[in-house]
Coordinates of C-alpha atoms and ligand atoms in Angstrom, one line a residue:
X420 CA 10.5 120.3 -68.0
X421 CA 13.0 118.2 -66.0
X422 CA 12.7 114.4 -66.1
X423 CA 14.0 112.8 -62.9
X424 CA 15.6 109.4 -63.4
X425 CA 16.2 107.1 -60.4
X426 CA 19.7 105.8 -60.2
X427 CA 18.3 102.3 -59.6
X428 CA 16.7 102.5 -63.1
X429 CA 20.0 103.3 -64.7
X430 CA 21.7 100.4 -62.9
X431 CA 18.9 98.0 -64.0
X432 CA 19.2 99.2 -67.6
X433 CA 23.0 98.8 -67.7
X434 CA 22.5 95.2 -66.4
X435 CA 19.8 94.5 -69.0
X436 CA 22.0 95.8 -71.8
X437 CA 24.8 93.6 -70.6
X438 CA 22.7 90.5 -70.4
X439 CA 20.9 91.1 -73.6
X440 CA 24.0 91.6 -75.8
X441 CA 26.5 89.3 -74.0
X442 CA 25.6 86.3 -76.2
X443 CA 25.9 88.3 -79.4
X444 CA 28.6 86.8 -81.7
X445 CA 28.5 89.3 -84.6
X446 CA 31.6 91.0 -85.9
X447 CA 35.3 90.0 -85.7
X448 CA 38.4 91.2 -83.9
X449 CA 40.6 93.6 -85.8
X450 CA 43.0 91.4 -87.7
X451 CA 45.3 94.0 -89.4
X452 CA 47.1 94.4 -86.1
X453 CA 48.2 90.8 -85.1
X454 CA 48.0 91.4 -81.3
X455 CA 44.3 92.5 -81.5
X456 CA 43.3 89.4 -83.4
X457 CA 44.2 87.2 -80.4
X458 CA 42.3 89.1 -77.6
X459 CA 39.5 86.8 -76.4
X460 CA 36.4 87.8 -78.4
X461 CA 33.9 87.1 -75.7
X462 CA 35.1 89.7 -73.2
X463 CA 32.4 92.3 -72.6
X464 CA 32.2 95.2 -70.1
X465 CA 30.0 98.2 -69.6
X466 CA 30.7 101.1 -67.2
X467 CA 29.1 104.5 -66.4
X468 CA 30.5 107.4 -64.4
X469 CA 28.6 110.4 -63.1
X470 CA 29.9 114.0 -62.2
X471 CA 29.5 113.1 -58.5
X472 CA 32.1 110.3 -58.9
X473 CA 29.6 107.4 -58.7
X474 CA 30.7 104.6 -61.0
X475 CA 28.5 101.6 -61.9
X476 CA 29.9 98.8 -64.0
X477 CA 29.2 95.2 -65.1
X478 CA 31.3 92.5 -66.8
X479 CA 34.9 92.7 -67.9
X480 CA 35.5 96.3 -66.9
X481 CA 38.9 95.7 -65.4
X482 CA 40.5 94.1 -68.4
X483 CA 43.1 96.3 -69.9
X484 CA 42.7 96.5 -73.7
X485 CA 44.3 98.6 -76.4
X486 CA 42.9 102.1 -76.2
X487 CA 43.6 102.6 -80.0
X488 CA 41.7 105.4 -81.5
X489 CA 39.9 106.4 -78.3
X490 CA 43.3 108.0 -77.4
X491 CA 42.8 110.4 -80.2
X492 CA 40.3 112.2 -78.0
X493 CA 42.7 112.4 -75.1
X494 CA 45.5 113.8 -77.2
X495 CA 43.2 116.3 -78.9
X496 CA 42.4 117.5 -75.4
X497 CA 46.1 117.8 -74.6
X498 CA 46.6 119.9 -77.8
X499 CA 43.6 122.0 -76.8
X500 CA 45.1 122.5 -73.4
X501 CA 48.5 123.5 -74.8
X502 CA 47.4 125.6 -77.7
X503 CA 43.7 126.5 -77.3
X504 CA 40.7 125.9 -79.5
X505 CA 41.5 128.4 -82.4
X506 CA 45.0 126.9 -83.0
X507 CA 43.7 123.3 -83.2
X508 CA 41.2 124.4 -85.8
X509 CA 43.8 126.2 -87.8
X510 CA 46.5 123.6 -87.7
X511 CA 44.4 120.4 -87.9
X512 CA 40.7 121.2 -88.4
X513 CA 37.4 120.1 -87.0
X514 CA 35.6 118.6 -90.0
X515 CA 34.1 115.2 -90.4
X516 CA 35.8 113.3 -93.2
X517 CA 32.9 110.9 -94.0
X518 CA 35.6 108.3 -94.8
X519 CA 37.4 105.5 -93.0
X520 CA 39.8 106.3 -90.1
X521 CA 42.9 105.5 -92.1
X522 CA 41.9 107.3 -95.3
X523 CA 44.6 108.9 -97.4
X524 CA 41.9 110.1 -99.9
X525 CA 40.4 112.2 -97.0
X526 CA 43.7 114.2 -96.8
X527 CA 43.7 114.9 -100.5
X528 CA 40.0 115.9 -100.5
X529 CA 40.3 118.3 -97.6
X530 CA 42.8 120.4 -99.5
X531 CA 45.9 119.1 -97.8
X532 CA 44.3 119.3 -94.4
X533 CA 44.2 116.5 -91.8
X534 CA 40.5 117.5 -91.1
X535 CA 40.1 116.4 -87.5
X536 CA 42.3 115.1 -84.7
X537 CA 40.0 112.1 -84.4
X538 CA 41.1 110.3 -87.5
X539 CA 44.6 108.8 -88.0
X540 CA 45.9 111.8 -90.1
X541 CA 44.8 114.5 -87.6
X542 CA 45.9 112.3 -84.6
X543 CA 49.4 112.0 -86.0
X544 CA 49.4 115.7 -86.6
X545 CA 48.2 116.3 -83.0
X546 CA 51.1 114.1 -81.7
X547 CA 53.5 116.3 -83.7
X548 CA 52.1 119.4 -81.9
X549 CA 52.4 118.0 -78.4
X550 CA 54.9 120.1 -76.3
X551 CA 57.8 120.0 -75.5
X552 CA 58.6 120.0 -79.2
X553 CA 61.6 118.0 -80.3
X554 CA 61.7 115.9 -77.1
X555 CA 60.2 112.5 -77.6
X556 CA 60.4 111.5 -73.9
X557 CA 58.9 114.8 -72.8
X558 CA 56.1 114.5 -75.3
X559 CA 55.4 110.9 -74.3
X560 CA 55.3 111.9 -70.6
X561 CA 52.8 114.7 -71.5
X562 CA 50.6 112.3 -73.4
X563 CA 50.6 109.7 -70.7
X564 CA 50.1 112.2 -67.9
X565 CA 47.1 113.7 -69.7
X566 CA 45.5 110.3 -70.2
X567 CA 46.2 109.5 -66.5
X568 CA 44.6 112.7 -65.4
X569 CA 41.5 112.1 -67.6
X570 CA 41.1 108.4 -66.6
X571 CA 42.0 109.0 -62.9
X572 CA 44.7 106.3 -63.0
X573 CA 47.6 105.4 -65.2
X574 CA 47.3 103.4 -68.5
X575 CA 49.9 100.7 -69.0
X576 CA 51.7 100.2 -72.3
X577 CA 51.0 96.8 -73.9
X578 CA 54.5 96.1 -75.3
X579 CA 53.4 93.3 -77.5
X580 CA 50.7 95.6 -79.1
X581 CA 53.2 98.4 -79.6
X582 CA 55.5 96.0 -81.4
X583 CA 52.6 94.5 -83.4
X584 CA 51.5 98.0 -84.5
X585 CA 55.0 99.3 -85.2
X586 CA 55.7 96.3 -87.4
X587 CA 52.5 96.8 -89.5
X588 CA 51.8 100.5 -89.6
X589 CA 52.7 101.0 -93.3
X590 CA 49.6 103.0 -94.1
X591 CA 50.2 105.4 -91.2
X592 CA 53.7 105.9 -92.4
X593 CA 52.3 107.0 -95.8
X594 CA 49.8 109.3 -94.0
X595 CA 52.6 110.9 -91.9
X596 CA 54.8 111.6 -94.9
X597 CA 52.0 112.9 -97.0
X598 CA 51.1 115.3 -94.2
X599 CA 54.7 116.3 -93.9
X600 CA 54.6 117.2 -97.5
X601 CA 51.6 119.4 -96.9
X602 CA 53.2 121.2 -93.9
X603 CA 50.9 119.5 -91.4
X604 CA 53.5 117.8 -89.2
X605 CA 54.8 120.2 -86.7
X606 CA 57.8 118.2 -85.3
X607 CA 59.9 115.3 -86.5
X608 CA 57.6 113.0 -88.5
X609 CA 59.0 109.7 -87.4
X610 CA 58.7 110.8 -83.8
X611 CA 55.1 111.9 -84.3
X612 CA 54.2 108.6 -85.8
X613 CA 56.0 106.6 -83.1
X614 CA 54.2 108.6 -80.4
X615 CA 50.8 108.0 -82.1
X616 CA 51.5 104.3 -82.4
X617 CA 52.6 104.1 -78.8
X618 CA 49.6 106.0 -77.5
X619 CA 47.3 103.6 -79.4
X620 CA 49.1 100.7 -77.7
X621 CA 48.3 101.9 -74.2
X622 CA 46.1 99.5 -72.2
X623 CA 43.0 100.9 -70.5
X624 CA 39.9 99.5 -68.9
X625 CA 36.3 100.3 -69.6
X626 CA 36.1 101.8 -66.0
X627 CA 39.0 104.1 -66.9
X628 CA 37.3 105.2 -70.1
X629 CA 34.0 105.8 -68.4
X630 CA 35.8 108.1 -65.9
X631 CA 37.6 109.9 -68.8
X632 CA 34.2 110.4 -70.5
X633 CA 32.8 111.7 -67.2
X634 CA 35.7 114.1 -66.9
X635 CA 34.7 115.6 -70.3
X636 CA 31.1 115.6 -69.3
X637 CA 32.0 117.3 -66.0
X638 CA 33.6 120.4 -67.6
X639 CA 37.2 119.1 -67.2
X640 CA 37.2 118.1 -63.5
X641 CA 37.8 114.4 -63.0
X642 CA 34.8 113.3 -60.8
X643 CA 36.7 110.6 -59.1
X644 CA 40.0 112.2 -58.3
X645 CA 38.6 115.8 -58.3
X646 CA 41.7 116.9 -60.4
X647 CA 40.9 119.9 -62.7
X648 CA 42.3 118.5 -66.0
X649 CA 41.2 121.2 -68.5
X650 CA 39.2 124.4 -68.7
X651 CA 35.4 123.8 -68.9
X652 CA 35.2 126.0 -72.0
X653 CA 36.8 123.1 -73.9
X654 CA 34.0 120.5 -73.2
X655 CA 31.8 121.7 -76.1
X656 CA 34.9 121.7 -78.4
X657 CA 35.7 118.1 -77.5
X658 CA 32.1 116.8 -77.6
X659 CA 31.6 118.5 -81.0
X660 CA 34.7 116.8 -82.4
X661 CA 33.5 113.5 -81.1
X662 CA 29.9 113.9 -82.3
X663 CA 31.1 114.7 -85.9
X664 CA 33.5 111.9 -86.4
X665 CA 33.6 109.4 -83.5
X666 CA 32.3 106.5 -85.6
X667 CA 34.2 107.6 -88.8
X668 CA 32.0 107.2 -91.9
X669 CA 29.1 105.9 -89.8
X670 CA 29.0 108.8 -87.3
X671 CA 25.8 110.2 -88.7
X672 CA 24.0 106.9 -88.3
X673 CA 25.4 106.4 -84.8
X674 CA 24.4 109.8 -83.5
X675 CA 20.9 109.6 -85.1
X676 CA 20.3 106.2 -83.5
X677 CA 21.9 106.8 -80.1
X678 CA 21.9 110.5 -79.3
X679 CA 25.3 110.4 -77.7
X680 CA 28.7 111.5 -79.0
X681 CA 31.1 108.5 -78.7
X682 CA 34.5 107.5 -79.8
X683 CA 35.5 104.0 -80.8
X684 CA 38.8 102.2 -81.1
X685 CA 39.8 99.0 -83.0
X686 CA 40.8 97.5 -79.6
X687 CA 37.0 97.2 -79.0
X688 CA 36.6 100.2 -76.7
X689 CA 33.9 102.9 -77.0
X690 CA 33.8 106.1 -74.8
X691 CA 30.6 108.1 -74.8
X692 CA 30.1 111.6 -73.3
X693 CA 26.7 113.1 -72.4
X694 CA 27.7 116.6 -71.2
X695 CA 26.6 117.4 -67.7
X696 CA 25.2 113.9 -67.1
X697 CA 27.7 111.1 -67.5
X698 CA 30.5 109.3 -69.3
X699 CA 29.8 105.7 -70.5
X700 CA 32.2 103.2 -71.8
X701 CA 32.1 99.7 -73.3
X702 CA 34.6 97.0 -74.2
X703 CA 34.0 94.1 -76.6
X704 CA 36.6 93.2 -79.2
X705 CA 34.5 92.1 -82.2
X706 CA 34.1 95.0 -84.7
X707 CA 31.8 95.8 -87.6
X708 CA 33.3 96.6 -91.1
X709 CA 34.2 100.2 -90.1
X710 CA 36.2 99.1 -87.0
X711 CA 33.5 99.9 -84.4
X712 CA 32.7 97.4 -81.5
X713 CA 29.4 95.6 -82.3
X714 CA 28.3 94.8 -78.8
X715 CA 29.5 98.1 -77.4
X716 CA 27.3 100.0 -80.0
X717 CA 24.3 97.8 -79.2
X718 CA 24.7 98.2 -75.4
X719 CA 25.2 102.0 -75.4
X720 CA 22.4 102.6 -77.9
X721 CA 20.1 100.4 -75.8
X722 CA 20.9 102.3 -72.6
X723 CA 20.4 105.7 -74.3
X724 CA 17.1 104.8 -75.9
X725 CA 15.6 102.9 -73.0
X726 CA 16.3 105.8 -70.6
X727 CA 15.4 108.5 -73.1
X728 CA 18.7 110.4 -72.8
X729 CA 19.6 112.3 -75.9
X730 CA 22.1 115.2 -76.5
X731 CA 19.9 116.6 -79.2
X732 CA 16.6 116.4 -77.4
X733 CA 14.9 119.4 -75.6
X734 CA 14.3 117.4 -72.4
X735 CA 16.5 118.1 -69.3
X736 CA 17.4 115.3 -67.0
X737 CA 18.4 114.9 -63.4
X738 CA 19.4 111.7 -61.7
X739 CA 18.1 110.8 -58.2
X740 CA 21.0 109.0 -56.6
X741 CA 19.1 108.1 -53.5
X742 CA 16.4 106.2 -55.4
Ligands
LIG723 N1 46.3 102.2 -84.2 C1 45.2 102.1 -85.1 C2 45.5 102.5 -86.4 O1 46.2 103.5 -86.6 C3 44.0 102.8 -84.5 C4 42.8 102.7 -85.4 C5 41.4 102.8 -84.7 O2 41.3 102.5 -83.5 N2 40.4 103.1 -85.5 O3 45.2 101.9 -87.4

């Protein structure tokens, strides 16, 4: 059976979620990266993008914030584009860690494997794999071009954030060199870490992340620019990676409650992907104890449950854009 949902109902539900959770004061900005601690805590934006290119957004959706760990999805896509699904599995892995994003213990538990490109270890490993190998500028260009294609417009490096992260990324240095020891860094380790740190410091908006999510949902074609970014066979690989570890140690709870694979970042962003239907993104800096945006979680969960969308349900949906 196909359930038809009028677009007007989706817009009303997005507006409701925004109004309902805007006053929420729970959580706190990330404070282990000084720049993030100073981003205004009350910013809040919610955006949704559909495969036909329609975007609906409310609130602070044009504010550029640190993409942080959401970029792990983008660079995993780049590695999938450059090497294919089998090599990513062999060189990095596709397993949930069940542990915090910056866990060193997870590397040791996974038999010297970074586990997944969506935690720090695997993301640094992914940056080391990006081609052209040995060429920091070339690799950086590949990373930024890929994010630009996915988002439909270019991200801007937040210099102050890059400096702030570079000055404080001691744990990530330890992760990088531990991985090097295990043969899981495939290029110069310092270069890989610097690229990872820089990609986390790119500024993006909630609108851009909704479009990137919709590009994944739309089998690799950016619905706004119509650019074919990646082969459609990669969409299930990407959404499976996101659904197993997008919220780190709380991913099971998230997916159980919301029904949508989504990736968070400590900059306050969340990017959700419902294959075939839409990409949805939120931005609100205050985080819970695991580094996931409090208001973003509440808003996306509300939209999913109110409208009945669920990746794991048997129901099929179509959206009536003229209603
Ligand atoms: N740059 C951050 C870090 O490596 C990203 C973490 C995150 O968003 N979860 O710690």
